Structure formats: structure tokens, C-alpha cells
Short mmCIF file of C-alpha atoms and ligand atoms in Angstrom, two decimals:
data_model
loop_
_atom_site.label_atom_id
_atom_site.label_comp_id
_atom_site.label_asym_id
_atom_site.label_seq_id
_atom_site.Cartn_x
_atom_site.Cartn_y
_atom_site.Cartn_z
CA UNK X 1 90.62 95.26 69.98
CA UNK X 2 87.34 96.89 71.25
CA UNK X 3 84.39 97.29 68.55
CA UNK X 4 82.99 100.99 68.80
CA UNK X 5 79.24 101.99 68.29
CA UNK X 6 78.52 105.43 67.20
CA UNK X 7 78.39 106.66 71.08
CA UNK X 8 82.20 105.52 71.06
CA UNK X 9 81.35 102.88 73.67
CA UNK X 10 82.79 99.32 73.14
CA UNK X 11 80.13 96.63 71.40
CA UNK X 12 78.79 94.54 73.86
CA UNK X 13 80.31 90.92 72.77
CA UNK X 14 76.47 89.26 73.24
CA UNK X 15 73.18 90.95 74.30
CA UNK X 16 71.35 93.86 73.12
CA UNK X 17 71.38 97.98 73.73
CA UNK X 18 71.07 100.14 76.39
CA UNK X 19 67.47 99.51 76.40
CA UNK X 20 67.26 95.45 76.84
CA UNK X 21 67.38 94.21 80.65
CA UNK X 22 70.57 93.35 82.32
CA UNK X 23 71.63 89.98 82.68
CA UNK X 24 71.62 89.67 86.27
CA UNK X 25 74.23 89.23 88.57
CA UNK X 26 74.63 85.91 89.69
CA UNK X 27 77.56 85.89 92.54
CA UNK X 28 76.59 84.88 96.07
CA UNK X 29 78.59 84.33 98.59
CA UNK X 30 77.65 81.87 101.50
CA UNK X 31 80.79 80.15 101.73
CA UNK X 32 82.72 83.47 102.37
CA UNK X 33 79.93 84.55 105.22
CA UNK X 34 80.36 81.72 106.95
CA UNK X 35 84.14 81.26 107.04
CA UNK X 36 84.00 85.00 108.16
CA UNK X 37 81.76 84.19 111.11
CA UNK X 38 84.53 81.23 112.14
CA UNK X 39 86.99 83.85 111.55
CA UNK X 40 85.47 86.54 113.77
CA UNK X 41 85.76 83.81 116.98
CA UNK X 42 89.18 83.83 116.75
CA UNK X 43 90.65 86.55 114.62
CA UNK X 44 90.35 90.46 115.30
CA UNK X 45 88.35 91.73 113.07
CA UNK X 46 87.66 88.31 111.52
CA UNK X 47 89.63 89.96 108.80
CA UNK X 48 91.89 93.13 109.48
CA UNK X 49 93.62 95.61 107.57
CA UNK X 50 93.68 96.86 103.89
CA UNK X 51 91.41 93.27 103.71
CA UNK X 52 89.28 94.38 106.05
CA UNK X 53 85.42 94.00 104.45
CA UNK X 54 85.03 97.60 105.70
CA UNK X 55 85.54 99.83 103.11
CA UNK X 56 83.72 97.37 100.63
CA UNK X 57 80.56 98.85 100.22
CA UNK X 58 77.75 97.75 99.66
CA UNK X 59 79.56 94.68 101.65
CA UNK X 60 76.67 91.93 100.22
CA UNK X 61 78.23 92.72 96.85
CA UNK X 62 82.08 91.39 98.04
CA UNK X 63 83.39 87.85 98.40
CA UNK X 64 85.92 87.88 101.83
CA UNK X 65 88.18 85.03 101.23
CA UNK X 66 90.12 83.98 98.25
CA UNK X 67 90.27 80.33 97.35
CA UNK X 68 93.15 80.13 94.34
CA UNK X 69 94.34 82.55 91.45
CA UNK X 70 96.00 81.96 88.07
CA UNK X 71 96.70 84.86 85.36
CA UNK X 72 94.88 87.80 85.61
CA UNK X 73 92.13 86.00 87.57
CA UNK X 74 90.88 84.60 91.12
CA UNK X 75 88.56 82.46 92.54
CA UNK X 76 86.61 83.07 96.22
CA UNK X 77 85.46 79.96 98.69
CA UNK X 78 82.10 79.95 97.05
CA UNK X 79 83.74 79.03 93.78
CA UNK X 80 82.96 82.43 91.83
CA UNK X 81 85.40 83.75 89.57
CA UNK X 82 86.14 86.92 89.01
CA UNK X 83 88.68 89.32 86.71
CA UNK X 84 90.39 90.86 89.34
CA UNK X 85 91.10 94.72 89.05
CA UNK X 86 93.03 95.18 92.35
CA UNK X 87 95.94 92.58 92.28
CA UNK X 88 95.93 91.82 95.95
CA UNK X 89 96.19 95.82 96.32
CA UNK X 90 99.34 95.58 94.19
CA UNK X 91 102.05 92.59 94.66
CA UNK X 92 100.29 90.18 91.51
CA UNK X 93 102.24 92.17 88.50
CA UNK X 94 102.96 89.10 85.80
CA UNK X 95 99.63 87.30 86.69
CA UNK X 96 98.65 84.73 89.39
CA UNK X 97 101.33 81.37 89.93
CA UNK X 98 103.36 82.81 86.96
CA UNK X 99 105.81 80.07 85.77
CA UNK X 100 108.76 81.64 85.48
CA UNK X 101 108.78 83.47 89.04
CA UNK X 102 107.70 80.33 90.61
CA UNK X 103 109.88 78.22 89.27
CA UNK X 104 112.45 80.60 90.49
CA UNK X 105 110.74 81.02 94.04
CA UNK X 106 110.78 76.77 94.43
CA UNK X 107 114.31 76.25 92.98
CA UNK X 108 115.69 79.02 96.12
CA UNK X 109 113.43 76.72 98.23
CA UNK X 110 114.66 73.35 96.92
CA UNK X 111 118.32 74.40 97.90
CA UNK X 112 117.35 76.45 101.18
CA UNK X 113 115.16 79.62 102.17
CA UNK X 114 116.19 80.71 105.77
CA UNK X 115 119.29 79.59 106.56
CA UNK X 116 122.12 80.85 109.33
CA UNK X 117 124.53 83.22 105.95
CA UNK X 118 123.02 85.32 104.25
CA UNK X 119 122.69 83.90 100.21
CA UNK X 120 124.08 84.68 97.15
CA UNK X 121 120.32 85.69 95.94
CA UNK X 122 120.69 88.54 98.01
CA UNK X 123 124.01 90.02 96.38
CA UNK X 124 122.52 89.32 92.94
CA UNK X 125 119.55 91.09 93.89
CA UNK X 126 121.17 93.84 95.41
CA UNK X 127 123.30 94.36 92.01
CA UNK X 128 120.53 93.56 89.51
CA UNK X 129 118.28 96.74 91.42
CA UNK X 130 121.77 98.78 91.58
CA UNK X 131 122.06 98.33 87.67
CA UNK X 132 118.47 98.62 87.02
CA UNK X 133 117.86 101.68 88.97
CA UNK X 134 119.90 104.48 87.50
CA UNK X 135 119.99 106.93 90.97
CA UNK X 136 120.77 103.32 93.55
CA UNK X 137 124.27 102.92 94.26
CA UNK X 138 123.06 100.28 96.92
CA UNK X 139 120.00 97.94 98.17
CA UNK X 140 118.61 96.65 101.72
CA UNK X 141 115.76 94.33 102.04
CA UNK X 142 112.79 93.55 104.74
CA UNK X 143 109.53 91.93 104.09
CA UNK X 144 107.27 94.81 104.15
CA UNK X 145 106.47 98.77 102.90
CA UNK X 146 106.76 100.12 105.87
CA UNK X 147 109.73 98.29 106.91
CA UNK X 148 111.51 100.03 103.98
CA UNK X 149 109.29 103.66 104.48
CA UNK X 150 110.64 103.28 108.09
CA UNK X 151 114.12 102.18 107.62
CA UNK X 152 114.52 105.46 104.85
CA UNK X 153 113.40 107.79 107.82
CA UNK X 154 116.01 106.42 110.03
CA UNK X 155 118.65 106.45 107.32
CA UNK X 156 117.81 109.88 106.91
CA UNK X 157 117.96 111.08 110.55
CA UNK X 158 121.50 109.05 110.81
CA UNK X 159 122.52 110.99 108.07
CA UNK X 160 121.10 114.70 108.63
CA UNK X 161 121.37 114.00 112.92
CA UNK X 162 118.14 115.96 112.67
CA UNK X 163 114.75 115.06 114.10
CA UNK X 164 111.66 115.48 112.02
CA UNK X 165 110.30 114.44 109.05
CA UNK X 166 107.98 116.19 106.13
CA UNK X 167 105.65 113.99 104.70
CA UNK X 168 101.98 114.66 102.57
CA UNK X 169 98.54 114.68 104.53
CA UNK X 170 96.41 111.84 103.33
CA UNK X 171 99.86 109.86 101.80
CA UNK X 172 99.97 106.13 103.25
CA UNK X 173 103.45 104.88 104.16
CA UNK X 174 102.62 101.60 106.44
CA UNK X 175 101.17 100.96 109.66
CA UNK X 176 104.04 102.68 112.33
CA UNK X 177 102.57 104.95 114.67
CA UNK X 178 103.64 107.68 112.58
CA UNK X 179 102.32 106.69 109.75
CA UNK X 180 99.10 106.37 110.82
CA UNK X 181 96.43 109.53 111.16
CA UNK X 182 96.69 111.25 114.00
CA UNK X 183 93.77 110.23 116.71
CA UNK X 184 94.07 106.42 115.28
CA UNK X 185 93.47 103.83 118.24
CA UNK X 186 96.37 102.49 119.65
CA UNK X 187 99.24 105.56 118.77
CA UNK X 188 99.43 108.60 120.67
CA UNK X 189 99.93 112.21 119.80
CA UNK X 190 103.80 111.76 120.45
CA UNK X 191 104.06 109.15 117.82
CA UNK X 192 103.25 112.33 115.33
CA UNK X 193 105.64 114.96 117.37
CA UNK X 194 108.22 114.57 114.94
CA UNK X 195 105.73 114.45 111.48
CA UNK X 196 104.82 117.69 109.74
CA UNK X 197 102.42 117.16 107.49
CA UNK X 198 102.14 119.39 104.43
CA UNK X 199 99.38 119.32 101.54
CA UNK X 200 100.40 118.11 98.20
CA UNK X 201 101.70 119.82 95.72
CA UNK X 202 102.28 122.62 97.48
CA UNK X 203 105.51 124.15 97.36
CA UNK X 204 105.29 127.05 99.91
CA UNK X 205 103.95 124.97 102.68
CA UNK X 206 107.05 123.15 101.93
CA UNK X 207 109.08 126.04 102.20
CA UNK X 208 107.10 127.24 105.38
CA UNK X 209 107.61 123.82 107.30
CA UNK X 210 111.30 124.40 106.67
CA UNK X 211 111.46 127.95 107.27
CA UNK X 212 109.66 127.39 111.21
CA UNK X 213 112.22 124.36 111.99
CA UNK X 214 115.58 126.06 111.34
CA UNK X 215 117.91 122.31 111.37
CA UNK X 216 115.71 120.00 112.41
CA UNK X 217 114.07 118.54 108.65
CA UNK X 218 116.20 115.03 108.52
CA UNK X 219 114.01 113.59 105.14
CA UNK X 220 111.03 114.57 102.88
CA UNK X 221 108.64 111.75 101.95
CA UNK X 222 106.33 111.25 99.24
CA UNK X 223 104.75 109.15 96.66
CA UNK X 224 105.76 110.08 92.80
CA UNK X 225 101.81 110.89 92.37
CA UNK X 226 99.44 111.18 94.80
CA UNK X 227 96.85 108.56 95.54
CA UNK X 228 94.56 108.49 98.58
CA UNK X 229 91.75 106.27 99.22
CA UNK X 230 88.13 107.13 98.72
CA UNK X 231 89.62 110.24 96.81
CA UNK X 232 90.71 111.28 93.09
CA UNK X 233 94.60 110.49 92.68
CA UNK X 234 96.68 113.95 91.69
CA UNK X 235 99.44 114.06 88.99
CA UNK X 236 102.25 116.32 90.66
CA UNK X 237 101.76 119.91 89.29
CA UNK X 238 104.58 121.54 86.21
CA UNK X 239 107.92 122.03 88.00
CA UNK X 240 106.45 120.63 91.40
CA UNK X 241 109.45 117.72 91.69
CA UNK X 242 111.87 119.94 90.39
CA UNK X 243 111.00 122.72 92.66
CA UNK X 244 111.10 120.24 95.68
CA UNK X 245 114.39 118.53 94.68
CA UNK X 246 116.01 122.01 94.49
CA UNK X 247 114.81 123.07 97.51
CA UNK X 248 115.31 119.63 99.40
CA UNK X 249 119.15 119.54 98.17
CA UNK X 250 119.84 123.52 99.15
CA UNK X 251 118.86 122.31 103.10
CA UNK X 252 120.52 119.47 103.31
CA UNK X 253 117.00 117.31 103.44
CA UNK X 254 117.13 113.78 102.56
CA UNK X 255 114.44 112.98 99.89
CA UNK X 256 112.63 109.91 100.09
CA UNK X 257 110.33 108.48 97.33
CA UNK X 258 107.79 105.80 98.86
CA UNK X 259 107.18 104.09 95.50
CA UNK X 260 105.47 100.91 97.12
CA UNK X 261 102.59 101.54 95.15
CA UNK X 262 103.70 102.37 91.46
CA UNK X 263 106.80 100.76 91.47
CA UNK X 264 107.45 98.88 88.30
CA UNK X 265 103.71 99.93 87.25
CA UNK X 266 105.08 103.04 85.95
CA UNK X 267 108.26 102.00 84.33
CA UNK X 268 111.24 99.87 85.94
CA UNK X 269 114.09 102.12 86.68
CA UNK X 270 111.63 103.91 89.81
CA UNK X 271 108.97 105.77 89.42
CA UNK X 272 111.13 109.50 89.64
CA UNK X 273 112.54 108.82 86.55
CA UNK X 274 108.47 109.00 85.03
CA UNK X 275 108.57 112.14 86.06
CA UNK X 276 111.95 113.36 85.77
CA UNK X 277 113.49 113.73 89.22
CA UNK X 278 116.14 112.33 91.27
CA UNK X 279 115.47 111.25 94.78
CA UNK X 280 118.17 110.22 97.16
CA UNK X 281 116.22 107.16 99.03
CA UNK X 282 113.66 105.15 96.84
CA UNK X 283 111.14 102.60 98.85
CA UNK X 284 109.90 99.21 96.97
CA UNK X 285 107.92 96.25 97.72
CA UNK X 286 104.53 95.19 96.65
CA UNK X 287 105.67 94.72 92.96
CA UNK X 288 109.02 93.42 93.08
CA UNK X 289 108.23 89.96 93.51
CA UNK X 290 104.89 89.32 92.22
CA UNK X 291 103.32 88.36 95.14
CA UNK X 292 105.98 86.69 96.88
CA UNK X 293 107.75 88.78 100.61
CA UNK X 294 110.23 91.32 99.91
CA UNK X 295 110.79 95.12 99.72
CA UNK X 296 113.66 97.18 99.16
CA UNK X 297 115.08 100.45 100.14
CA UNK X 298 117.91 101.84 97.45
CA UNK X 299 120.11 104.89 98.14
CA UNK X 300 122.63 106.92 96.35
CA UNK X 301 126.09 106.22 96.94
CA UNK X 302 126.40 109.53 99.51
CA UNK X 303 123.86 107.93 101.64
CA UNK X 304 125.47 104.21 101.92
CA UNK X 305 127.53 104.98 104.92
CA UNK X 306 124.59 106.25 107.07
CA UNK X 307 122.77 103.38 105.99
CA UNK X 308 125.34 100.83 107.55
CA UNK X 309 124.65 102.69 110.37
CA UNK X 310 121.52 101.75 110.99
CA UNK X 311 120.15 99.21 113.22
CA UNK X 312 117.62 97.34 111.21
CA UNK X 313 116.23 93.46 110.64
CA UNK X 314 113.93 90.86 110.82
CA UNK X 315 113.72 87.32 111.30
CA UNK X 316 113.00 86.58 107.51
CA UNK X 317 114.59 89.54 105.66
CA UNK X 318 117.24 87.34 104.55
CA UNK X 319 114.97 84.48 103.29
CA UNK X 320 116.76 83.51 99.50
CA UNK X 321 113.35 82.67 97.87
CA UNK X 322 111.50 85.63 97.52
CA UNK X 323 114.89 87.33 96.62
CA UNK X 324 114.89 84.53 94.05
CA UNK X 325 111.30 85.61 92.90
CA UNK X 326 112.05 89.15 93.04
CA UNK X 327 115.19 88.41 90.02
CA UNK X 328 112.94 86.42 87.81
CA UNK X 329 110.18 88.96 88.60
CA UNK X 330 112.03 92.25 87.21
CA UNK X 331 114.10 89.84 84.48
CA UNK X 332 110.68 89.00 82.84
CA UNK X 333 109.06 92.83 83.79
CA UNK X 334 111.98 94.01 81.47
CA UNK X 335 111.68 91.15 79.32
CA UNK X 336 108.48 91.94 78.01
CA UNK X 337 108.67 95.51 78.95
CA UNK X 338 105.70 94.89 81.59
CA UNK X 339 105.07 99.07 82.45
CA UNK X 340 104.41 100.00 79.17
CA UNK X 341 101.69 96.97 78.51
CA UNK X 342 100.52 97.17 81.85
CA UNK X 343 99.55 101.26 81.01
CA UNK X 344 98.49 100.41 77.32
CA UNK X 345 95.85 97.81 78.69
CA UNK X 346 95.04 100.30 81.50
CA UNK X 347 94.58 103.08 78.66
CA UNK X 348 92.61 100.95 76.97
CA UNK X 349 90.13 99.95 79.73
CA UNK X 350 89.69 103.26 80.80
CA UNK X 351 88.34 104.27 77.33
CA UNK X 352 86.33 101.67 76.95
CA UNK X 353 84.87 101.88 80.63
CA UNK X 354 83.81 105.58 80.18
CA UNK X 355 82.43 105.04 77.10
CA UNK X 356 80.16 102.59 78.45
CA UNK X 357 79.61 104.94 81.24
CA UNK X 358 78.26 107.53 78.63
CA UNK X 359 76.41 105.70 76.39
CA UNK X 360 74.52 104.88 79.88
CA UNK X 361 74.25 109.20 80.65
CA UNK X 362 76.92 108.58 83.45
CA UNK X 363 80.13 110.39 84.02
CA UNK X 364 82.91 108.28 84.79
CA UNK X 365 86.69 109.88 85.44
CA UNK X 366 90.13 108.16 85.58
CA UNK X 367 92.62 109.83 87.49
CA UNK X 368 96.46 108.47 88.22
CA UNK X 369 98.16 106.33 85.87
CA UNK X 370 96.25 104.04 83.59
CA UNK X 371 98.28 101.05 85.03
CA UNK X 372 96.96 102.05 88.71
CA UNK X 373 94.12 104.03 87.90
CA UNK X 374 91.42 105.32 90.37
CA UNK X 375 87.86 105.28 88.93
CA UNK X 376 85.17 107.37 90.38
CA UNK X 377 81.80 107.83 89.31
CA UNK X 378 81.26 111.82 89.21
CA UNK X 379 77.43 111.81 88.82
CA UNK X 380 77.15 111.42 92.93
CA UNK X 381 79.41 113.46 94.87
CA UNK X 382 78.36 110.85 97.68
CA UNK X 383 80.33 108.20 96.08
CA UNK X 384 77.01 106.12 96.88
CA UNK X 385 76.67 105.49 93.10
CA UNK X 386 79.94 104.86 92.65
CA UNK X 387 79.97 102.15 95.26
CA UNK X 388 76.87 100.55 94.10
CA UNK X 389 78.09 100.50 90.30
CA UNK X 390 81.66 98.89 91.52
CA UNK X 391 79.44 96.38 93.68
CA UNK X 392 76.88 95.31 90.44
CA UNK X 393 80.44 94.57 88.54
CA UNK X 394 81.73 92.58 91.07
CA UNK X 395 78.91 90.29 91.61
CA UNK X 396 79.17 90.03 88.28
CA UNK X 397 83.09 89.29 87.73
CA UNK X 398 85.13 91.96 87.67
CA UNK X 399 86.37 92.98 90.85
CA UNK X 400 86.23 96.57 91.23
CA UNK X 401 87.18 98.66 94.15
CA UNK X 402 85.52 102.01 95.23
CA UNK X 403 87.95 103.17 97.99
CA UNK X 404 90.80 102.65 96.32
CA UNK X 405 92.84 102.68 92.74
CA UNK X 406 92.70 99.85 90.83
CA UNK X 407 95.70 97.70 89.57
CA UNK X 408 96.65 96.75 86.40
CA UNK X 409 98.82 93.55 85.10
CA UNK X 410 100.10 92.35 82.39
CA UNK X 411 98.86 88.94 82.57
CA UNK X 412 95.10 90.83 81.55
CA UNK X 413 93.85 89.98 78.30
CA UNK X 414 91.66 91.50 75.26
CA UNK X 415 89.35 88.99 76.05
CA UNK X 416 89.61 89.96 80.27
CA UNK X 417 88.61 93.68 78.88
CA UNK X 418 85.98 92.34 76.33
CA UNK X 419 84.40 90.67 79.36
CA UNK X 420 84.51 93.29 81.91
CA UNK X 421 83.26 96.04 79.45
CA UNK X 422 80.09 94.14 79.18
CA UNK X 423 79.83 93.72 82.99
CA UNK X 424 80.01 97.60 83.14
CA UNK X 425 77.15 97.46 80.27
CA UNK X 426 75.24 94.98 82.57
CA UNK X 427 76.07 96.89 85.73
CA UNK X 428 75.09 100.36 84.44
CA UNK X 429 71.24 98.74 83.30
CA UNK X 430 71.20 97.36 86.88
CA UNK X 431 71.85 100.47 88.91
CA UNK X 432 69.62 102.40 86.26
CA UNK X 433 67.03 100.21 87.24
CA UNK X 434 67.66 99.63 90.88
CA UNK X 435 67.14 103.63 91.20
CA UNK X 436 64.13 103.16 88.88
CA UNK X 437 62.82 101.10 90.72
C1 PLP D 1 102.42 104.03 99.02
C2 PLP D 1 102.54 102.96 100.04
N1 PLP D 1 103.54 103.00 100.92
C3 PLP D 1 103.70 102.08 101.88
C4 PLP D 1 102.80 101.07 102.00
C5 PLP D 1 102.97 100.06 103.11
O1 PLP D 1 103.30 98.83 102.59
P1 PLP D 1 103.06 97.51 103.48
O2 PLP D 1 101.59 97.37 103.67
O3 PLP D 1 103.66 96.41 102.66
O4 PLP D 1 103.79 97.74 104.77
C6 PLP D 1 101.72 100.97 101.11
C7 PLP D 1 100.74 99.89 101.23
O5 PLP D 1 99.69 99.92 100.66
C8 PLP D 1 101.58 101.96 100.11
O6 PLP D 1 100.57 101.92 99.25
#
């Protein structure tokens, strides 16, 4: 447990007060620079995607490339090591190489991975998520989000034999044309002809987009909470989901829950059941297997036939040892009941990370769930100070994000928080100073 001063923040485990200088922060990162430069010859990008360096600012204060990971921890080419806070944006749930999900994930691959059938991991995986999740009267699987985000939207269409699709400006649902922002290089304005999008939590724009396209909604998409990047995340407002369902079931709309993100971070049975709603299509992945490729759409029973009717696959959607990863994953989850420590030890860094924040004169706000939590320093509307705080803590060992919410998981220990509370100490003296100075 953390040891409170009188200003409520957590005792530094070594060092002195506010006052004394920080230690400094020792993390370079040569190795990373140069493998980037060999990587921009040949790669687009050198790195693309939610890796992309881009949106890690200030980008001298970010390792690119990854050399191993174990627990609740990773290591980058240059050999620093650091207490990571974003998961691999998600999929690491149990901790890095966890035993008991790789033991699974090798045994599948001992007695065959991609083969010609179909495997018996896939029926048991199929049930297990049937049983688990208390709306799914059936499961698919693909490798991806969007594969699954996608595949609901067609489900939905084959079932309504309507046309267009509601979804939340700012929500992320994978990398289709669609699903990307309008203007984005490489779609065109068609790929959004069929896409209304509608601001969160708002029930009469709901209402409207349904009222000016008389038969043609097919499906409703949305995240249980709402979490943009660079952005606070929003809690969905009293009676919002039940307002939505009603409304959604009256027309005939199907409603699709895109719980990628939260999944199994906010209890196991899907994220609606949180919050006390029942959707009719629910969209998994980075979770499910801790790290290894799956996702999953599930459906209620009423949609099962429309989803047969659907033409959808990939080359490796079958493979058995992921599936095989994604059992032992959600056995041990439930196990050790892995949502409810994963948002204790969220809870519990939050509290201690704005208290150090305080006892330093600096606001800091959690919004979202404290197993996914975004952080955002409020002092700076600019989120300049943000950045450079998030920066000063990862060159110091715990990697922080500024664009994006964090992850928690359950493989991150007293001693993990301990540590990264006195980073924050460290890293509020340093920006202190750096603007001092
Ligand atoms: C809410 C949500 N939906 C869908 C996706 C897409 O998942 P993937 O990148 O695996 O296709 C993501 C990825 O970050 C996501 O956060």
C-alpha cells in the first residue's frame, strides 16, 4: 500500500521533498533511432499506424522498437526498461509471456495451428464466450477489430436489408474506409455515403438521424464509454443506453457494441452489462487473448441466421492457437477475477498520481475507467504540459501516453505503482524546472 504525507500524495520510496532536485532521467535511445532510420528505407513510415512515433510527443522522450516483455514490463533495443502503462494499446491483459496462456498457445501449436478443418479450439471457444457472455447465443472469429466492427455492419445490413449505419463522431472502429475520418488519404467521400455520424451522448441527434432516413438505419455502433484520442474519455450520461436501446429496438435497428477496447477491462461478461444494457451484436479482440491474434463478434440468437449469411474470412481466422490462448486467457481472467484487480490497481494509481500532481501545484484528471484510464494534465489547455510531463516519466520508466488512455493489467504490482509514483515525483521537479529554467 501507498504511504500518504499530509498533502495526501504517496511517500516517495527514496529521495527527499518537493524542494530537492530530480533525479534525472537517464533513458536514451540510439539503438531505436537507428533501427528507425533502416526501417524508413524500406518500410512506409518506417513505422505506421497506432505505432506510428507521431503522436509521441516530445518524440526524443519515446523508445520506437520493443526488444522483449515479461509481466507488467518491457524492454526497448537500447536495453531500457520501462513499466509499461499502455499494454501494446490493449492486447497484454495477464502480463507479458504469461505461463499459463502460453503454454496453451504452444500446446495448439505442437499439435497444429493452420490446418485444412477447422479445430475443435474453435467450438470450445465459441461455447466458452456463448456461456460467458450472458446476451451471445453465438461466436465468429477473424484476426482483427475491424474485421469484427466490419463483419457486425454487414450482419446488420443482411439482417435489416437497409443501407446505412449510425455511428459516434470521433469513435474509432478500425482502419475500413468508413471508419476512417472523412478527408483521410486514400478513402473517398463515398466510402462515408452510407455513415451518419452523430455526437455522443446525444439522444435527439439520434432520434433526428432516424427521423430524416425513414428505413434505411441497418445498425447503431458505439463503444460502452467514449474514448477518443488526444481528448477526455466520457462516461455515457443517466438513462443514455437505456434511452438508445429503446429507441434502437422500436425501429428495428441492429445495435452494435464495439467493445475492442474495454473488453474484459471492465468486467468479463461485455462491457453492456457495466452499464446495464443489452446490445444485439458485441465486437472483441485486443483482450481476449493476451496478446496473441483473434477477435470475436457474438450475437443474440435472432441475429444467427443473418450471420450465416454473410460472406466473411481470412486466411488465418481459423488458426487453433490463438483460439487456444484466447480459452486459457478468459479461464485465468475469471480465475482471478482480472476486471475487478485490473480497476482496483487503476483506482489506486490514479490517486496516487494526482496526489503527486498536487503536492507539485498541478492539476491532474482521470477520466474513463480506472482500468483504461485517460490522464490529462488540466493546467495547459495546450496539452503541451501534459506531453512534456508524460515524456519526463517515460525517459524515466514508466511509459505514459499523452494521446491516448492508458491500460491497465493485472500482472502490475504495488511495487510497479511504488516505482512509477516516484517517477511522477521526479518528473513533476523536472518540468518545474525545465519551465524555470
Ligand atoms: C474501440 C476500437 N474499435 C476497433 C478497433 C480496431 O481494432 P484493430 O486495430 O484490431 O483492427 C480499435 C483499435 O484500437 C478500437 O480501439
Amino acid at each position: 500500500m501507498m504511504a500518504d504525507d499530509s498533502s495526501g500524495a504517496p511517500a516517495a520510496s527514496q529521495g527527499c521533498g518537493a524542494e530537492c532536485e530530480p533525479r534525472e532521467a537517464t533513458y536514451t535511445y540510439a539503438e531505436s533511432g537507428a533501427l528507425f532510420r533502416r526501417a524508413a528505407q524500406v518500410i512506409p513510415c518506417g513505422i505506421y499506424g497506432h505505432l506510428s512515433p507521431a503522436p509521441c510527443t516530445p518524440v526524443s522522450a519515446y523508445p520506437f522498437f520493443a526488444e522483449r516483455g515479461r509481466g507488467a514490463r518491457f524492454w526497448d533495443v537500447d536495453g531500457n526498461e520501462f513499466i509499461d502503462y499502455m499494454c501494446a494499446y490493449g492486447p497484454m491483459i495477464l502480463g507479458y509471456n504469461h505461463p499459463v496462456v502460453d503454454e496453451a498457445y504452444q500446446a495448439q501449436m505442437r499439435d497444429g495451428n493452420a490446418l485444412t478443418c477447422a479445430s475443435r479450439k474453435m467450438v470450445e471457444l465459441a461455447e466458452y464466450l456463448v456461456d460467458l457472455v450472458p446476451m451471445a447465443g453465438w461466436a465468429y472469429f477473424a484476426k482483427n477489430g475491424g474485421d469484427v466492427t466490419q463483419y457486425a455492419t454487414m450482419v446488420a445490413r443482411a439482417a435489416t436489408g437497409r443501407d446505412k449505419i449510425i455511428a459516434i463522431r470521433g469513435g474509432y472502429h478500425g482502419v475500413e474506409p468508413w471508419m476512417q475520418s472523412p478527408g483521410h488519404d486514400g478513402t473517398i467521400a463515398e466510402d462515408h455515403g452510407n455513415v451518419i455520424r452523430i455526437a455522443w451522448n446525444d439522444v435527439a441527434a439520434l432520434e433526428g438521424a432516424i427521423a430524416e432516413n425513414p428505413g434505411r438505419i441497418a445498425g447503431f455502433i458505439a463503444t460502452p464509454y467514449h474514448h477518443p484520442s488526444f481528448a477526455d474519455s466520457e462516461w455515457p450520461g443517466d438513462g443514455y443506453w437505456a434511452r438508445v436501446e429503446t429507441l434502437l429496438r422500436k425501429e428495428g435497428i441492429v445495435f452494435i457494441i464495439d467493445d475492442v477496447r474495454c473488453g474484459f477491462r471492465l468486467g468479463l461478461r461485455g462491457s453492456n452489462e457495466y452499464f446495464g444494457f443489452t446490445p444485439d451484436l458485441i465486437c472483441f479482440c485486443k483482450a481476449l487473448a493476451n496478446g496473441y491474434p483473434i477477435s470475436a463478434l457474438v450475437g443474440t440468437d435472432a441475429l444467427k441466421r443473418d450471420a450465416s449469411k454473410v460472406f466473411y474470412t481470412g486466411s488465418y481466422w481459423f488458426s487453433a492457437a490463438p483460439m487456444a490462448a484466447a480459452l486459457a486467457c478468459l479461464e485465468e481472467l475469471k480465475r482471478i477475477d482480472g476486471p475487478k484487480r485490473m480497476i482496483e490497481t487503476g483506482t489506486r494509481l490514479i490517486e496516487g498520481l494526482v496526489a503527486v500532481a498536487r503536492s507539485h501545484g498541478f492539476d491532474l484528471r482521470a477520466t474513463g475507467a480506472p482500468s483504461l484510464p485517460y490522464l490529462r494534465l488540466t493546467d495547459d489547455e495546450s496539452l503541451m504540459l501534459h506531453q512534456d510531463w508524460c515524456g519526463e516519466c517515460t525517459r524515466r520508466g514508466a511509459y505514459f501516453t499523452s494521446h491516448h488512455n492508458w491500460f491497465l493489467s493485472t500482472a502490475h504490482t504495488d511495487e510497479d505503482l511504488q516505482r512509477t509514483w516516484d517517477i511522477a515525483d521526479d518528473a513533476f521537479k523536472a518540468i518545474r524546472k525545465n519551465r524555470a529554467g
